[in-house]
Amino acid sequence: MDWYQTLFELIDMRSFSNLWFWIVLAVVWSTASHWVLGVPYDMVLRARRHGDQAEVDLEDMVRINVNRLLYIGHVSGLWLAGFACFFLTTLALLGFVYQLEFAQAVFLLAFPLSLVGMLSLSTARLILADDEGGERLYKRLNRHRLYTQIIGMISIFVTALWGMYQNVSLGPLGG
């Protein structure tokens, strides 16, 4: 057996019938809900339970990541928004107008993540504006995580429905 054939069987461009796509989808949303504004969620739980140094560490880490996100948004936010819109529009056109399944799969991953990115910027602005700490910070981070998980659940549901539709309509060999 040719190693090219083996490689392309492993990394199939028919995304919705490929196990690797579904593994990536699960890992992406698991990671996105674990890292709240760049802070691991277990750090939030530890700070809430133990306080003291864990709370100081959490507030420092949140402050660093909030300032970093807002700086990036201020310096290059317009350019990043433009490139992101171009990228998402290109994926949508390639995927849903020109029927390229790989572009559909990447769009169904990237679009909801862009919503999480906007949510992160909004949350960062609110944290900086309200100068939150302690219990208010925990609530804000929990709310951000909940919204991220809701976006993830909707994304996985829509992706699963679209993937099943693609697999049923195209059949096992891709049309």
PDB file of C-alpha atoms in Angstrom:
ATOM      1  CA  MET A   1       0.000   0.000   0.000  1.00  0.00           C
ATOM      2  CA  ASP A   2       1.272   3.467  -0.946  1.00  0.00           C
ATOM      3  CA  TRP A   3       1.999   5.834   1.977  1.00  0.00           C
ATOM      4  CA  TYR A   4       0.265   8.696   0.098  1.00  0.00           C
ATOM      5  CA  GLN A   5      -2.896   6.624  -0.056  1.00  0.00           C
ATOM      6  CA  THR A   6      -2.582   5.759   3.636  1.00  0.00           C
ATOM      7  CA  LEU A   7      -2.041   9.406   4.557  1.00  0.00           C
ATOM      8  CA  PHE A   8      -5.023  10.631   2.533  1.00  0.00           C
ATOM      9  CA  GLU A   9      -7.240   7.924   3.990  1.00  0.00           C
ATOM     10  CA  LEU A  10      -6.216   9.112   7.450  1.00  0.00           C
ATOM     11  CA  ILE A  11      -6.683  12.805   6.642  1.00  0.00           C
ATOM     12  CA  ASP A  12      -9.788  12.720   4.468  1.00  0.00           C
ATOM     13  CA  MET A  13     -11.091  15.964   2.979  1.00  0.00           C
ATOM     14  CA  ARG A  14     -14.628  14.635   3.426  1.00  0.00           C
ATOM     15  CA  SER A  15     -14.755  16.213   6.834  1.00  0.00           C
ATOM     16  CA  PHE A  16     -18.137  15.179   8.157  1.00  0.00           C
ATOM     17  CA  SER A  17     -17.515  11.474   7.600  1.00  0.00           C
ATOM     18  CA  ASN A  18     -14.050  11.676   9.130  1.00  0.00           C
ATOM     19  CA  LEU A  19     -13.543  10.755  12.780  1.00  0.00           C
ATOM     20  CA  TRP A  20     -10.684  13.262  13.072  1.00  0.00           C
ATOM     21  CA  PHE A  21     -13.024  16.182  12.402  1.00  0.00           C
ATOM     22  CA  TRP A  22     -15.318  15.170  15.246  1.00  0.00           C
ATOM     23  CA  ILE A  23     -12.360  14.691  17.587  1.00  0.00           C
ATOM     24  CA  VAL A  24     -11.093  18.179  16.677  1.00  0.00           C
ATOM     25  CA  LEU A  25     -14.581  19.629  17.221  1.00  0.00           C
ATOM     26  CA  ALA A  26     -14.790  18.095  20.702  1.00  0.00           C
ATOM     27  CA  VAL A  27     -11.271  19.185  21.658  1.00  0.00           C
ATOM     28  CA  VAL A  28     -11.800  22.743  20.385  1.00  0.00           C
ATOM     29  CA  TRP A  29     -14.962  23.276  22.411  1.00  0.00           C
ATOM     30  CA  SER A  30     -13.591  21.524  25.472  1.00  0.00           C
ATOM     31  CA  THR A  31     -10.531  23.777  25.364  1.00  0.00           C
ATOM     32  CA  ALA A  32     -12.570  26.911  24.675  1.00  0.00           C
ATOM     33  CA  SER A  33     -14.765  26.314  27.720  1.00  0.00           C
ATOM     34  CA  HIS A  34     -11.799  25.456  29.953  1.00  0.00           C
ATOM     35  CA  TRP A  35      -9.782  28.597  29.193  1.00  0.00           C
ATOM     36  CA  VAL A  36     -11.818  31.620  30.303  1.00  0.00           C
ATOM     37  CA  LEU A  37     -10.135  34.794  28.999  1.00  0.00           C
ATOM     38  CA  GLY A  38      -6.865  32.861  28.860  1.00  0.00           C
ATOM     39  CA  VAL A  39      -7.200  31.682  32.461  1.00  0.00           C
ATOM     40  CA  PRO A  40      -7.709  27.963  33.176  1.00  0.00           C
ATOM     41  CA  TYR A  41     -11.069  27.425  34.850  1.00  0.00           C
ATOM     42  CA  ASP A  42      -9.594  25.258  37.602  1.00  0.00           C
ATOM     43  CA  MET A  43      -7.712  28.383  38.714  1.00  0.00           C
ATOM     44  CA  VAL A  44     -11.054  30.190  39.116  1.00  0.00           C
ATOM     45  CA  LEU A  45     -12.424  27.314  41.193  1.00  0.00           C
ATOM     46  CA  ARG A  46      -9.291  27.157  43.346  1.00  0.00           C
ATOM     47  CA  ALA A  47      -9.394  30.904  43.998  1.00  0.00           C
ATOM     48  CA  ARG A  48     -13.048  30.741  44.987  1.00  0.00           C
ATOM     49  CA  ARG A  49     -12.487  27.806  47.363  1.00  0.00           C
ATOM     50  CA  HIS A  50      -9.216  28.799  48.982  1.00  0.00           C
ATOM     51  CA  GLY A  51      -8.942  32.576  48.517  1.00  0.00           C
ATOM     52  CA  ASP A  52      -5.693  34.127  49.765  1.00  0.00           C
ATOM     53  CA  GLN A  53      -2.799  33.640  47.346  1.00  0.00           C
ATOM     54  CA  ALA A  54      -4.927  31.718  44.820  1.00  0.00           C
ATOM     55  CA  GLU A  55      -7.270  34.715  44.574  1.00  0.00           C
ATOM     56  CA  VAL A  56      -4.371  37.131  44.139  1.00  0.00           C
ATOM     57  CA  ASP A  57      -2.890  34.881  41.424  1.00  0.00           C
ATOM     58  CA  LEU A  58      -6.238  34.707  39.622  1.00  0.00           C
ATOM     59  CA  GLU A  59      -6.756  38.469  39.720  1.00  0.00           C
ATOM     60  CA  ASP A  60      -3.220  39.046  38.445  1.00  0.00           C
ATOM     61  CA  MET A  61      -3.656  36.548  35.624  1.00  0.00           C
ATOM     62  CA  VAL A  62      -7.035  38.015  34.650  1.00  0.00           C
ATOM     63  CA  ARG A  63      -5.593  41.549  34.748  1.00  0.00           C
ATOM     64  CA  ILE A  64      -2.687  40.515  32.495  1.00  0.00           C
ATOM     65  CA  ASN A  65      -4.946  38.747  29.984  1.00  0.00           C
ATOM     66  CA  VAL A  66      -7.583  41.504  29.997  1.00  0.00           C
ATOM     67  CA  ASN A  67      -4.934  44.146  29.331  1.00  0.00           C
ATOM     68  CA  ARG A  68      -3.411  41.967  26.611  1.00  0.00           C
ATOM     69  CA  LEU A  69      -6.736  41.362  24.861  1.00  0.00           C
ATOM     70  CA  LEU A  70      -7.729  45.009  25.018  1.00  0.00           C
ATOM     71  CA  TYR A  71      -4.315  46.146  23.782  1.00  0.00           C
ATOM     72  CA  ILE A  72      -4.520  43.804  20.792  1.00  0.00           C
ATOM     73  CA  GLY A  73      -8.071  44.994  20.145  1.00  0.00           C
ATOM     74  CA  HIS A  74      -7.045  48.638  20.352  1.00  0.00           C
ATOM     75  CA  VAL A  75      -3.884  48.368  18.241  1.00  0.00           C
ATOM     76  CA  SER A  76      -4.958  45.953  15.521  1.00  0.00           C
ATOM     77  CA  GLY A  77      -8.618  45.194  16.195  1.00  0.00           C
ATOM     78  CA  LEU A  78      -9.920  46.785  13.005  1.00  0.00           C
ATOM     79  CA  TRP A  79      -7.434  44.878  10.853  1.00  0.00           C
ATOM     80  CA  LEU A  80      -8.148  41.616  12.674  1.00  0.00           C
ATOM     81  CA  ALA A  81     -11.896  42.143  12.270  1.00  0.00           C
ATOM     82  CA  GLY A  82     -11.429  42.814   8.560  1.00  0.00           C
ATOM     83  CA  PHE A  83      -9.290  39.720   8.017  1.00  0.00           C
ATOM     84  CA  ALA A  84     -11.662  37.583  10.105  1.00  0.00           C
ATOM     85  CA  CYS A  85     -14.673  38.768   8.094  1.00  0.00           C
ATOM     86  CA  PHE A  86     -12.796  38.136   4.834  1.00  0.00           C
ATOM     87  CA  PHE A  87     -11.748  34.656   6.017  1.00  0.00           C
ATOM     88  CA  LEU A  88     -15.243  33.712   7.225  1.00  0.00           C
ATOM     89  CA  THR A  89     -16.894  35.071   4.082  1.00  0.00           C
ATOM     90  CA  THR A  90     -14.438  33.146   1.899  1.00  0.00           C
ATOM     91  CA  LEU A  91     -15.125  29.951   3.850  1.00  0.00           C
ATOM     92  CA  ALA A  92     -18.896  30.481   3.657  1.00  0.00           C
ATOM     93  CA  LEU A  93     -18.775  31.059  -0.100  1.00  0.00           C
ATOM     94  CA  LEU A  94     -16.457  28.125  -0.776  1.00  0.00           C
ATOM     95  CA  GLY A  95     -18.436  25.873   1.528  1.00  0.00           C
ATOM     96  CA  PHE A  96     -22.060  26.706   0.917  1.00  0.00           C
ATOM     97  CA  VAL A  97     -22.063  28.195  -2.596  1.00  0.00           C
ATOM     98  CA  TYR A  98     -19.329  26.054  -4.183  1.00  0.00           C
ATOM     99  CA  GLN A  99     -20.136  23.003  -2.012  1.00  0.00           C
ATOM    100  CA  LEU A 100     -16.600  22.399  -0.724  1.00  0.00           C
ATOM    101  CA  GLU A 101     -17.136  20.234   2.350  1.00  0.00           C
ATOM    102  CA  PHE A 102     -13.783  21.030   3.947  1.00  0.00           C
ATOM    103  CA  ALA A 103     -14.626  24.768   3.854  1.00  0.00           C
ATOM    104  CA  GLN A 104     -18.026  24.036   5.407  1.00  0.00           C
ATOM    105  CA  ALA A 105     -16.346  22.161   8.246  1.00  0.00           C
ATOM    106  CA  VAL A 106     -13.797  24.905   8.901  1.00  0.00           C
ATOM    107  CA  PHE A 107     -16.547  27.554   8.780  1.00  0.00           C
ATOM    108  CA  LEU A 108     -18.649  25.608  11.283  1.00  0.00           C
ATOM    109  CA  LEU A 109     -15.617  25.615  13.600  1.00  0.00           C
ATOM    110  CA  ALA A 110     -14.367  29.161  12.979  1.00  0.00           C
ATOM    111  CA  PHE A 111     -17.610  31.170  13.001  1.00  0.00           C
ATOM    112  CA  PRO A 112     -18.733  30.198  16.531  1.00  0.00           C
ATOM    113  CA  LEU A 113     -15.155  30.677  17.777  1.00  0.00           C
ATOM    114  CA  SER A 114     -15.239  34.201  16.379  1.00  0.00           C
ATOM    115  CA  LEU A 115     -18.366  34.785  18.491  1.00  0.00           C
ATOM    116  CA  VAL A 116     -16.452  33.555  21.536  1.00  0.00           C
ATOM    117  CA  GLY A 117     -13.635  35.945  20.617  1.00  0.00           C
ATOM    118  CA  MET A 118     -16.048  38.886  20.516  1.00  0.00           C
ATOM    119  CA  LEU A 119     -17.557  37.725  23.805  1.00  0.00           C
ATOM    120  CA  SER A 120     -14.064  37.642  25.314  1.00  0.00           C
ATOM    121  CA  LEU A 121     -13.381  41.213  24.218  1.00  0.00           C
ATOM    122  CA  SER A 122     -16.693  42.354  25.651  1.00  0.00           C
ATOM    123  CA  THR A 123     -16.063  40.579  28.954  1.00  0.00           C
ATOM    124  CA  ALA A 124     -12.545  42.009  29.130  1.00  0.00           C
ATOM    125  CA  ARG A 125     -13.923  45.534  28.662  1.00  0.00           C
ATOM    126  CA  LEU A 126     -16.515  44.987  31.391  1.00  0.00           C
ATOM    127  CA  ILE A 127     -13.913  43.637  33.828  1.00  0.00           C
ATOM    128  CA  LEU A 128     -11.616  46.602  33.193  1.00  0.00           C
ATOM    129  CA  ALA A 129     -14.428  49.172  33.374  1.00  0.00           C
ATOM    130  CA  ASP A 130     -15.859  47.819  36.632  1.00  0.00           C
ATOM    131  CA  ASP A 131     -12.435  47.031  38.142  1.00  0.00           C
ATOM    132  CA  GLU A 132     -13.824  43.728  39.328  1.00  0.00           C
ATOM    133  CA  GLY A 133     -12.275  41.456  41.891  1.00  0.00           C
ATOM    134  CA  GLY A 134     -13.320  38.787  44.336  1.00  0.00           C
ATOM    135  CA  GLU A 135     -16.848  37.440  44.069  1.00  0.00           C
ATOM    136  CA  ARG A 136     -17.861  39.789  41.220  1.00  0.00           C
ATOM    137  CA  LEU A 137     -14.909  38.583  39.159  1.00  0.00           C
ATOM    138  CA  TYR A 138     -15.846  34.938  39.793  1.00  0.00           C
ATOM    139  CA  LYS A 139     -19.405  35.612  38.658  1.00  0.00           C
ATOM    140  CA  ARG A 140     -18.216  37.440  35.527  1.00  0.00           C
ATOM    141  CA  LEU A 141     -15.836  34.590  34.599  1.00  0.00           C
ATOM    142  CA  ASN A 142     -18.527  31.970  35.314  1.00  0.00           C
ATOM    143  CA  ARG A 143     -20.997  33.866  33.115  1.00  0.00           C
ATOM    144  CA  HIS A 144     -18.413  34.094  30.341  1.00  0.00           C
ATOM    145  CA  ARG A 145     -17.777  30.352  30.591  1.00  0.00           C
ATOM    146  CA  LEU A 146     -21.509  29.596  30.551  1.00  0.00           C
ATOM    147  CA  TYR A 147     -22.024  31.713  27.413  1.00  0.00           C
ATOM    148  CA  THR A 148     -19.048  30.003  25.778  1.00  0.00           C
ATOM    149  CA  GLN A 149     -20.519  26.599  26.599  1.00  0.00           C
ATOM    150  CA  ILE A 150     -23.915  27.633  25.203  1.00  0.00           C
ATOM    151  CA  ILE A 151     -22.283  28.805  21.968  1.00  0.00           C
ATOM    152  CA  GLY A 152     -20.360  25.512  21.892  1.00  0.00           C
ATOM    153  CA  MET A 153     -23.482  23.383  22.419  1.00  0.00           C
ATOM    154  CA  ILE A 154     -25.361  25.203  19.671  1.00  0.00           C
ATOM    155  CA  SER A 155     -22.327  24.928  17.399  1.00  0.00           C
ATOM    156  CA  ILE A 156     -21.921  21.197  17.994  1.00  0.00           C
ATOM    157  CA  PHE A 157     -25.651  20.643  17.454  1.00  0.00           C
ATOM    158  CA  VAL A 158     -25.744  22.606  14.185  1.00  0.00           C
ATOM    159  CA  THR A 159     -22.513  20.975  12.987  1.00  0.00           C
ATOM    160  CA  ALA A 160     -23.850  17.511  13.806  1.00  0.00           C
ATOM    161  CA  LEU A 161     -27.114  18.196  11.952  1.00  0.00           C
ATOM    162  CA  TRP A 162     -25.270  19.584   8.926  1.00  0.00           C
ATOM    163  CA  GLY A 163     -22.772  16.720   9.003  1.00  0.00           C
ATOM    164  CA  MET A 164     -25.536  14.106   9.132  1.00  0.00           C
ATOM    165  CA  TYR A 165     -27.323  15.855   6.269  1.00  0.00           C
ATOM    166  CA  GLN A 166     -24.118  15.883   4.214  1.00  0.00           C
ATOM    167  CA  ASN A 167     -23.388  12.223   4.933  1.00  0.00           C
ATOM    168  CA  VAL A 168     -26.925  11.113   4.108  1.00  0.00           C
ATOM    169  CA  SER A 169     -27.271  13.250   0.964  1.00  0.00           C
ATOM    170  CA  LEU A 170     -23.813  12.530  -0.451  1.00  0.00           C
ATOM    171  CA  GLY A 171     -23.560   8.909   0.569  1.00  0.00           C
ATOM    172  CA  PRO A 172     -20.425   6.990   1.545  1.00  0.00           C
ATOM    173  CA  LEU A 173     -18.383   7.805  -1.542  1.00  0.00           C
ATOM    174  CA  GLY A 174     -18.937  11.552  -1.700  1.00  0.00           C
ATOM    175  CA  GLY A 175     -21.523  11.875  -4.444  1.00  0.00           C
TER     176      GLY A 175
END
